[in-house]
Short mmCIF file of C-alpha atoms in Angstrom, two decimals:
data_model
loop_
_atom_site.label_atom_id
_atom_site.label_comp_id
_atom_site.label_asym_id
_atom_site.label_seq_id
_atom_site.Cartn_x
_atom_site.Cartn_y
_atom_site.Cartn_z
CA MET A 1 -166.83 79.44 39.01
CA ASP A 2 -168.43 82.41 40.77
CA ASP A 3 -165.13 83.10 42.64
CA ILE A 4 -163.07 83.39 39.45
CA VAL A 5 -162.22 87.00 38.64
CA PRO A 6 -161.08 87.80 35.09
CA VAL A 7 -157.71 89.50 34.84
CA LYS A 8 -157.59 92.31 32.37
CA THR A 9 -154.07 92.96 31.03
CA GLY A 10 -152.73 95.08 28.29
CA LYS A 11 -152.15 93.36 24.97
CA ILE A 12 -149.14 95.56 24.23
CA VAL A 13 -145.92 93.67 24.93
CA LYS A 14 -142.66 95.57 25.50
CA PRO A 15 -140.25 94.61 22.80
CA ARG A 16 -137.05 92.87 23.78
CA SER A 17 -133.78 94.71 23.56
CA LEU A 18 -131.41 93.91 20.79
CA THR A 19 -129.00 92.23 23.22
CA ALA A 20 -131.71 89.78 24.24
CA ALA A 21 -132.55 88.91 20.67
CA SER A 22 -129.66 86.47 20.37
CA ILE A 23 -127.83 83.92 22.48
CA PRO A 24 -124.50 85.86 22.60
CA GLY A 25 -126.36 89.06 23.59
CA MET A 26 -128.15 87.29 26.44
CA LEU A 27 -124.86 85.83 27.71
CA GLY A 28 -123.32 89.30 27.74
CA MET A 29 -126.29 90.71 29.67
CA PHE A 30 -126.03 87.91 32.25
CA GLN A 31 -122.30 88.61 32.58
CA ASN A 32 -122.90 92.28 33.30
CA GLU A 33 -125.53 91.52 35.93
CA TRP A 34 -123.19 88.99 37.59
CA ASP A 35 -120.36 91.50 37.71
CA ALA A 36 -122.62 94.13 39.32
CA LEU A 37 -123.78 91.59 41.92
CA MET A 38 -120.19 90.61 42.79
CA LEU A 39 -119.14 94.26 43.14
CA SER A 40 -122.07 94.94 45.48
CA ASN A 41 -121.19 91.87 47.58
CA PHE A 42 -117.54 92.99 47.78
CA ALA A 43 -118.60 96.45 49.00
CA LEU A 44 -120.79 94.90 51.68
CA GLU A 45 -117.93 92.69 52.88
CA GLN A 46 -115.66 95.74 53.12
CA GLN A 47 -118.26 97.60 55.20
CA LEU A 48 -118.71 94.55 57.48
CA HIS A 49 -114.94 94.31 58.02
CA THR A 50 -114.77 98.02 58.93
CA ALA A 51 -117.71 97.67 61.36
CA ARG A 52 -116.01 94.70 63.03
CA GLN A 53 -112.81 96.67 63.49
CA GLU A 54 -114.68 99.65 64.98
CA LEU A 55 -116.66 97.38 67.36
CA SER A 56 -113.48 95.60 68.48
CA HIS A 57 -111.78 98.94 69.12
CA ALA A 58 -114.79 100.16 71.13
CA LEU A 59 -114.82 96.98 73.24
CA TYR A 60 -111.11 97.36 73.98
CA GLN A 61 -111.65 101.00 74.96
CA HIS A 62 -114.56 100.02 77.24
CA ASP A 63 -112.48 97.31 78.89
CA ALA A 64 -109.60 99.74 79.46
CA ALA A 65 -111.98 102.34 80.90
CA CYS A 66 -113.46 99.77 83.30
CA ARG A 67 -109.96 98.83 84.46
CA VAL A 68 -109.06 102.47 85.05
CA ILE A 69 -112.30 103.09 86.96
CA ALA A 70 -111.71 100.01 89.11
CA ARG A 71 -108.16 101.14 89.90
CA LEU A 72 -109.34 104.67 90.77
CA LYS A 73 -112.06 103.27 93.05
CA LYS A 74 -109.49 101.11 94.80
CA GLU A 75 -107.15 104.08 95.27
CA ARG A 76 -110.07 106.20 96.53
CA ASP A 77 -111.09 103.56 99.09
CA GLU A 78 -107.48 103.22 100.27
CA ALA A 79 -107.18 106.99 100.61
CA ARG A 80 -110.43 107.14 102.59
CA SER A 81 -109.30 104.40 104.95
CA LEU A 82 -105.92 106.10 105.48
CA LEU A 83 -107.66 109.42 106.10
CA ALA A 84 -110.05 107.86 108.59
CA GLN A 85 -107.16 106.15 110.37
CA ALA A 86 -105.22 109.42 110.50
CA GLU A 87 -108.25 111.24 111.91
CA ARG A 88 -108.69 108.61 114.62
CA GLN A 89 -105.03 108.87 115.57
CA ALA A 90 -104.90 112.68 115.46
CA PRO A 91 -104.39 114.28 118.90
CA LEU A 92 -107.27 116.19 120.43
CA PRO A 93 -106.82 119.94 119.92
CA ALA A 94 -106.25 121.94 123.05
CA SER A 95 -109.16 124.18 122.21
CA ALA A 96 -111.52 121.21 122.36
CA ALA A 97 -110.62 120.42 125.96
CA THR A 98 -111.93 123.72 127.28
CA ALA A 99 -115.65 124.34 126.90
CA ASN A 100 -116.75 127.78 125.85
CA VAL A 101 -119.18 128.90 128.51
CA SER A 102 -120.32 132.27 127.15
CA ALA A 103 -124.04 131.54 127.13
CA LEU A 104 -127.26 133.09 128.30
CA SER A 105 -130.26 131.43 129.94
CA ASN A 106 -132.55 129.19 127.86
CA GLY A 107 -130.17 129.14 124.91
CA LYS A 108 -130.81 132.66 123.68
CA ARG A 109 -127.11 132.88 122.97
CA ALA A 110 -124.49 130.18 123.04
CA ALA A 111 -121.00 129.77 121.65
CA GLU A 112 -120.80 126.95 119.14
CA SER A 113 -118.17 124.25 119.15
CA GLU A 114 -116.29 124.97 115.95
CA ASP A 115 -113.06 123.02 116.43
CA MET A 116 -111.99 122.79 112.83
CA GLY A 117 -109.02 120.97 111.38
CA PRO A 118 -106.90 121.82 108.33
CA GLY A 119 -108.93 122.70 105.27
CA GLY A 120 -111.97 123.65 107.34
CA LYS A 121 -112.86 120.05 108.15
CA ARG A 122 -114.17 119.21 111.60
CA MET A 123 -111.79 117.11 113.66
CA ARG A 124 -112.69 113.48 114.39
CA PRO A 125 -110.24 112.16 117.00
CA GLY A 126 -111.90 108.74 117.03
CA VAL A 127 -112.82 106.44 119.89
CA SER A 128 -109.59 105.91 121.82
CA ASP A 129 -108.49 102.74 123.59
CA SER A 130 -109.19 104.34 126.96
CA ILE A 131 -112.80 105.06 125.95
CA ILE A 132 -113.23 101.50 124.68
CA ALA A 133 -111.84 100.21 127.98
CA GLU A 134 -114.32 102.41 129.86
CA LEU A 135 -117.22 101.09 127.75
CA THR A 136 -116.06 97.50 128.22
CA GLU A 137 -115.75 97.93 131.98
CA CYS A 138 -119.24 99.41 132.19
CA ASN A 139 -120.60 96.55 130.09
CA ALA A 140 -118.98 93.93 132.33
CA ALA A 141 -120.40 95.52 135.48
CA LEU A 142 -123.92 95.90 134.11
CA SER A 143 -123.96 92.41 132.60
CA GLN A 144 -122.96 90.90 135.94
CA GLN A 145 -125.74 92.78 137.70
CA ARG A 146 -128.24 91.75 135.07
CA LYS A 147 -127.66 88.05 135.78
CA LYS A 148 -128.70 88.61 139.40
CA ARG A 149 -131.61 90.86 138.45
CA GLN A 150 -135.04 90.00 139.84
CA ILE A 151 -138.45 91.53 139.29
CA PRO A 152 -139.01 94.04 142.14
CA PRO A 153 -141.92 93.37 144.52
CA THR A 154 -143.20 96.92 143.95
CA LEU A 155 -143.95 96.21 140.29
CA ALA A 156 -147.53 97.14 139.47
CA PRO A 157 -149.74 94.07 138.91
CA ILE A 158 -151.79 93.63 135.76
CA ASP A 159 -155.10 94.43 137.44
CA ALA A 160 -153.66 97.73 138.71
CA LEU A 161 -152.66 98.68 135.19
CA GLU A 162 -156.14 97.93 133.95
CA ARG A 163 -157.51 100.48 136.42
CA TYR A 164 -155.19 103.29 135.25
CA THR A 165 -157.06 106.49 134.36
CA GLN A 166 -155.95 109.93 133.25
CA LEU A 167 -155.20 112.20 136.21
CA SER A 168 -154.42 115.47 134.45
CA SER A 169 -153.66 117.11 131.11
CA HIS A 170 -151.19 119.96 130.60
CA PRO A 171 -150.87 122.09 127.44
CA LEU A 172 -147.13 122.77 127.42
CA HIS A 173 -146.41 124.02 123.90
CA LYS A 174 -147.73 126.74 121.63
CA THR A 175 -151.18 126.16 120.25
CA ASN A 176 -150.43 127.73 116.85
CA LYS A 177 -148.05 124.83 116.16
CA PRO A 178 -149.53 121.91 118.11
CA GLY A 179 -147.75 118.63 118.54
CA ILE A 180 -145.32 116.89 120.92
CA THR A 181 -142.75 114.80 119.06
CA SER A 182 -140.70 113.37 121.94
CA ILE A 183 -140.72 112.91 125.70
CA ASP A 184 -138.31 111.90 128.48
CA ILE A 185 -138.47 111.70 132.29
CA ASN A 186 -135.90 112.60 134.94
CA LEU A 187 -136.93 110.01 137.53
CA SER A 188 -134.75 111.42 140.33
CA LYS A 189 -136.44 114.85 140.17
CA ASP A 190 -139.82 113.80 138.74
CA ILE A 191 -139.39 116.20 135.81
CA VAL A 192 -140.92 115.55 132.38
CA ALA A 193 -139.27 116.96 129.25
CA THR A 194 -141.09 117.34 125.95
CA GLY A 195 -139.99 118.44 122.50
CA GLY A 196 -142.54 120.10 120.26
CA VAL A 197 -143.30 121.18 116.73
CA ASP A 198 -143.04 124.78 117.97
CA SER A 199 -139.20 124.42 118.01
CA SER A 200 -138.96 124.48 121.81
CA ALA A 201 -138.30 122.00 124.61
CA VAL A 202 -140.29 122.26 127.84
CA LEU A 203 -139.31 121.02 131.31
CA PHE A 204 -142.37 120.25 133.42
CA ASP A 205 -142.45 119.50 137.16
CA ARG A 206 -145.01 116.74 137.58
CA THR A 207 -145.27 117.21 141.35
CA SER A 208 -146.16 120.89 141.29
CA GLY A 209 -147.77 120.88 137.85
CA GLU A 210 -145.71 123.89 136.75
CA ILE A 211 -143.46 124.54 133.78
CA LEU A 212 -139.92 124.91 135.07
CA SER A 213 -138.29 126.16 131.89
CA THR A 214 -138.93 126.57 128.17
CA LEU A 215 -135.75 126.06 126.15
CA ASN A 216 -135.72 128.08 122.94
CA GLY A 217 -132.99 128.09 120.31
CA HIS A 218 -133.86 125.53 117.68
CA SER A 219 -135.22 126.92 114.42
CA LYS A 220 -137.34 123.86 113.56
CA LYS A 221 -139.26 121.18 115.44
CA VAL A 222 -137.50 119.34 118.28
CA THR A 223 -137.42 115.66 117.34
CA SER A 224 -135.72 114.10 120.38
CA VAL A 225 -135.07 115.00 124.04
CA LYS A 226 -132.98 113.14 126.62
CA PHE A 227 -131.98 113.71 130.25
CA VAL A 228 -128.53 112.91 131.58
CA ALA A 229 -129.61 112.96 135.20
CA GLN A 230 -126.21 112.25 136.71
CA ASN A 231 -124.71 115.50 135.40
CA ASP A 232 -127.93 117.57 135.30
CA VAL A 233 -127.54 117.80 131.53
CA PHE A 234 -130.29 117.88 128.95
CA LEU A 235 -129.96 117.01 125.24
CA SER A 236 -132.22 118.07 122.38
CA GLY A 237 -132.08 117.14 118.70
CA SER A 238 -133.94 119.02 116.02
CA ALA A 239 -135.00 119.04 112.38
CA ASP A 240 -132.72 122.07 111.96
CA LYS A 241 -129.81 119.54 111.72
CA THR A 242 -128.37 120.52 115.12
CA VAL A 243 -128.09 119.03 118.61
CA ARG A 244 -127.94 121.22 121.71
CA ILE A 245 -126.40 120.38 125.09
CA TRP A 246 -128.09 122.21 127.97
CA GLN A 247 -126.51 122.50 131.43
CA GLY A 248 -128.73 122.91 134.49
CA SER A 249 -127.98 125.56 137.08
CA GLU A 250 -128.85 126.00 140.75
CA ASP A 251 -131.78 128.30 139.99
CA GLY A 252 -133.45 125.57 137.93
CA LYS A 253 -132.71 127.10 134.53
CA TYR A 254 -130.79 125.45 131.72
CA ASP A 255 -128.08 127.15 129.66
CA CYS A 256 -127.05 126.01 126.19
CA ARG A 257 -123.38 125.03 126.35
CA HIS A 258 -122.82 123.46 122.94
CA ILE A 259 -124.48 123.55 119.53
CA LEU A 260 -123.42 120.54 117.49
CA LYS A 261 -123.58 120.83 113.70
CA ASP A 262 -122.08 117.60 112.48
CA HIS A 263 -125.15 116.36 110.60
CA THR A 264 -126.33 117.55 107.19
CA ALA A 265 -129.98 116.51 107.56
CA GLU A 266 -132.63 116.27 110.27
CA VAL A 267 -131.50 114.80 113.59
CA GLN A 268 -134.09 112.16 114.40
CA ALA A 269 -132.85 110.52 117.61
CA VAL A 270 -130.57 111.10 120.62
CA THR A 271 -129.60 108.26 122.98
CA VAL A 272 -127.32 108.36 126.05
CA HIS A 273 -124.78 105.68 126.95
CA ALA A 274 -125.00 103.87 130.29
CA THR A 275 -121.82 105.61 131.52
CA ASN A 276 -123.59 108.99 131.16
CA ASN A 277 -120.36 110.26 129.59
CA TYR A 278 -121.19 109.69 125.92
CA PHE A 279 -124.20 109.90 123.64
CA VAL A 280 -125.15 109.11 120.05
CA THR A 281 -127.21 111.08 117.55
CA ALA A 282 -128.86 109.58 114.44
CA SER A 283 -129.84 111.58 111.38
CA LEU A 284 -131.54 111.30 108.01
CA ASP A 285 -128.14 111.99 106.40
CA THR A 286 -127.45 108.20 106.81
CA THR A 287 -124.89 108.75 109.61
CA TRP A 288 -124.76 108.46 113.39
CA CYS A 289 -122.32 110.39 115.58
CA PHE A 290 -120.64 109.33 118.83
CA TYR A 291 -120.08 112.31 121.17
CA ASP A 292 -118.19 113.05 124.33
CA LEU A 293 -120.70 114.68 126.67
CA SER A 294 -118.33 116.89 128.67
CA SER A 295 -116.67 118.58 125.69
CA GLY A 296 -119.43 118.20 123.11
CA LEU A 297 -116.86 116.83 120.67
CA CYS A 298 -117.89 114.37 117.96
CA LEU A 299 -115.41 111.51 118.39
CA THR A 300 -116.51 109.65 115.26
CA GLN A 301 -119.19 109.84 112.59
CA VAL A 302 -120.25 106.46 111.21
CA GLN A 303 -121.77 105.79 107.81
CA LEU A 304 -122.41 102.42 106.25
CA LEU A 305 -119.73 101.99 103.57
CA TYR A 306 -120.95 102.54 100.02
CA PHE A 307 -120.90 99.57 97.74
CA SER A 308 -122.46 98.51 94.46
CA PHE A 309 -123.03 95.18 92.85
CA SER A 310 -123.00 94.11 89.19
CA LEU A 311 -125.68 92.20 87.35
CA ILE A 312 -124.95 90.45 84.04
CA CYS A 313 -127.76 91.72 81.86
CA LYS A 314 -126.97 90.01 78.53
CA VAL A 315 -124.50 87.48 77.10
CA PHE A 316 -124.43 86.87 73.34
CA HIS A 317 -122.18 85.95 70.40
CA TYR A 318 -121.34 88.56 67.81
CA ASN A 319 -119.31 87.60 64.74
CA GLY A 320 -117.53 84.82 66.53
CA HIS A 321 -116.82 86.91 69.69
CA LEU A 322 -118.42 86.55 73.12
CA ALA A 323 -120.03 89.84 74.20
CA ILE A 324 -121.25 90.58 77.75
CA ILE A 325 -123.31 93.59 78.85
CA VAL A 326 -122.86 94.30 82.59
CA CYS A 327 -125.11 96.65 84.60
CA GLU A 328 -123.74 98.13 87.85
CA VAL A 329 -126.46 98.78 90.41
CA GLU A 330 -126.14 100.80 93.60
CA ASP A 331 -127.33 99.13 96.78
CA PRO A 332 -130.53 101.00 97.77
CA SER A 333 -129.86 100.42 101.48
CA ASN A 334 -127.05 103.00 101.36
CA SER A 335 -129.60 105.79 101.00
CA MET A 336 -131.51 104.85 104.16
CA GLY A 337 -131.52 107.64 106.71
CA TYR A 338 -131.81 106.89 110.43
CA THR A 339 -135.13 107.58 112.12
CA SER A 340 -134.51 106.15 115.61
CA ALA A 341 -131.66 104.96 117.82
CA ALA A 342 -131.13 103.38 121.25
CA PHE A 343 -128.26 101.94 123.26
CA HIS A 344 -128.43 98.43 124.64
CA PRO A 345 -128.67 98.57 128.46
CA ASP A 346 -125.12 97.20 128.73
CA GLY A 347 -123.79 99.86 126.35
CA LEU A 348 -121.78 97.92 123.76
CA ILE A 349 -124.58 97.53 121.22
CA LEU A 350 -126.39 100.31 119.37
CA GLY A 351 -129.66 99.83 117.53
CA THR A 352 -130.81 102.16 114.74
CA GLY A 353 -134.01 102.24 112.71
CA THR A 354 -134.03 103.41 109.10
CA THR A 355 -136.45 104.97 106.64
CA GLY A 356 -136.24 101.75 104.62
CA ALA A 357 -137.86 99.54 107.30
CA THR A 358 -134.51 97.97 108.27
CA VAL A 359 -133.20 97.79 111.85
CA ARG A 360 -129.39 97.89 112.03
CA ILE A 361 -127.41 96.60 115.03
CA TRP A 362 -123.93 98.09 115.58
CA ASP A 363 -120.93 97.08 117.67
CA VAL A 364 -120.01 100.29 119.49
CA LYS A 365 -116.34 99.33 119.93
CA SER A 366 -115.66 98.60 116.25
CA ARG A 367 -118.51 100.79 114.86
CA GLY A 368 -119.35 97.85 112.59
CA ASN A 369 -122.80 96.78 111.41
CA VAL A 370 -123.08 93.31 112.96
CA ALA A 371 -126.73 92.44 112.23
CA ASN A 372 -129.80 93.64 110.33
CA PHE A 373 -133.47 92.94 111.00
CA ASP A 374 -135.87 93.12 108.05
CA GLY A 375 -139.61 92.60 107.99
CA HIS A 376 -141.25 95.93 108.80
CA THR A 377 -143.26 98.08 106.41
CA GLY A 378 -142.36 101.75 106.36
CA ALA A 379 -139.87 103.71 108.43
CA VAL A 380 -138.90 102.34 111.84
CA THR A 381 -140.26 105.02 114.17
CA ALA A 382 -138.97 103.75 117.54
CA ILE A 383 -136.82 101.03 119.09
CA SER A 384 -136.39 99.88 122.70
CA PHE A 385 -134.12 97.30 124.33
CA SER A 386 -135.45 95.24 127.21
CA GLU A 387 -133.60 95.37 130.53
CA ASN A 388 -133.19 91.60 130.37
CA GLY A 389 -130.63 92.29 127.61
CA TYR A 390 -132.09 89.76 125.16
CA PHE A 391 -135.13 91.38 123.55
CA LEU A 392 -135.54 94.31 121.19
CA ALA A 393 -138.86 95.96 120.32
CA THR A 394 -139.23 97.97 117.11
CA ALA A 395 -142.19 100.05 115.91
CA ALA A 396 -143.14 100.96 112.35
CA HIS A 397 -146.22 101.65 110.23
CA ASP A 398 -147.24 98.00 110.34
CA GLY A 399 -147.07 97.64 114.13
CA VAL A 400 -144.49 96.35 116.63
CA LYS A 401 -142.10 93.43 116.30
CA LEU A 402 -140.12 91.70 119.06
CA TRP A 403 -136.65 90.37 118.16
CA ASP A 404 -134.45 87.89 120.02
CA LEU A 405 -130.88 89.22 119.96
CA ARG A 406 -129.47 85.76 120.69
CA LYS A 407 -131.14 84.05 117.72
CA LEU A 408 -131.42 87.18 115.55
CA LYS A 409 -135.03 86.50 114.61
CA ASN A 410 -138.51 87.90 115.11
CA PHE A 411 -140.49 85.83 117.62
CA ARG A 412 -143.64 87.93 118.02
CA SER A 413 -145.53 90.75 116.30
CA PHE A 414 -148.29 93.13 117.41
CA GLU A 415 -150.74 94.76 115.01
CA LEU A 416 -152.89 96.80 117.36
CA TYR A 417 -153.96 99.52 114.93
CA ASP A 418 -155.48 99.64 111.48
CA GLN A 419 -153.47 100.28 108.33
CA ASP A 420 -154.12 104.03 108.48
CA THR A 421 -152.83 104.38 112.05
CA PRO A 422 -149.03 104.13 112.29
CA THR A 423 -147.33 103.00 115.49
CA ASN A 424 -145.24 105.94 116.71
CA SER A 425 -143.57 104.76 119.91
CA VAL A 426 -142.60 101.65 121.85
CA ASP A 427 -140.83 101.31 125.20
CA PHE A 428 -140.02 98.58 127.74
CA ASP A 429 -140.43 99.33 131.44
CA HIS A 430 -137.42 99.12 133.74
CA SER A 431 -138.26 95.61 134.89
CA GLY A 432 -138.68 94.28 131.36
CA SER A 433 -142.13 92.95 132.24
CA TYR A 434 -144.28 95.47 130.39
CA LEU A 435 -144.12 96.94 126.89
CA ALA A 436 -145.85 100.24 126.11
CA ILE A 437 -147.04 100.83 122.54
CA ALA A 438 -148.41 104.16 121.29
CA GLY A 439 -150.19 104.86 118.01
CA SER A 440 -150.96 108.08 116.18
CA ASP A 441 -154.60 108.02 117.32
CA ILE A 442 -153.63 108.85 120.94
#
């Protein structure tokens, strides 16, 4: 009884209308209300019918637009393939056969290779059948030698390596911009080449301990240096998006013969083919270029073909019709720039590392992506093929992984540094018995 609350209401009651005072009046009032309800229902049905027509028209327009887009994409892809085929079959311009040699010492001035085609587009003659035959012949010869290969008796034993100590230290680059980003060795002359953050490449004679030459010309840091010992040629790639070909002279100096500007982003790696007649550059612009060394001409520029895939996001029924919402998603791997590159010792396989932790293996003859290795964390900073022809070592932020090219799988991993110390470099020795790993802690 304590929970009962009295309700206080007014005692004044609204009087009924005259129409509700009799049975006929109430029937007339009900009739009017029924008519109003039916009219409102009819208006709603008309609006629903109009909305259905508009939705059906919009769906038909969307379907037609998708068909047109698909047809245009198909025509675009066909046009691109025809254009690429025409570029590969185009004859080499006469101007490309003669190298412009107006250059001064150490690259202070050099004529650039600007062999342009119609419309201002750089010519891409493609990799001809004769070049493919040369690569195949080199591969056959090296593969045959590799089967008979034995570990040399002069190979340093493990206990000798354990006794290695630092003999000397040489500051080669400017101290206001410290840092050496790449290194290579000319074994026949015992010359060490380094590329630095100070935008220069330095050639150092290890025997005498003197700097032979400082090559200036790049406007940003030098990211990769490579010797071509057979022709006394030196290659340098830079963050200024260019690659320079330097020719050695009798006085020990190097002149810049070609400046290659085929990339649109930083050039991260330069690797020389076993024939010493061709080389490849890899860039953050998601392409790698195959060059002829003598002329400095880019024979082909390879980019992984763009593709997208569709995901069905929602399927539902609407007014008796089946409706499907489709989302088209771009493959994120297409935006991966190349951070490292190396030729297989036999020359028909190219390995490239990407910013997306993926290692791509390419067939040089077809320029096709034949295999991918996933499993790293962070950008792949360095790759190295073993001289046995079967193993590949890759370095990234999470350490080094060894891959078997025959089984296409990772069979061993090294985590020698902590999580805050990335692995910057990895390299097999010439015998394939030792693997050098370098971290950012020196």
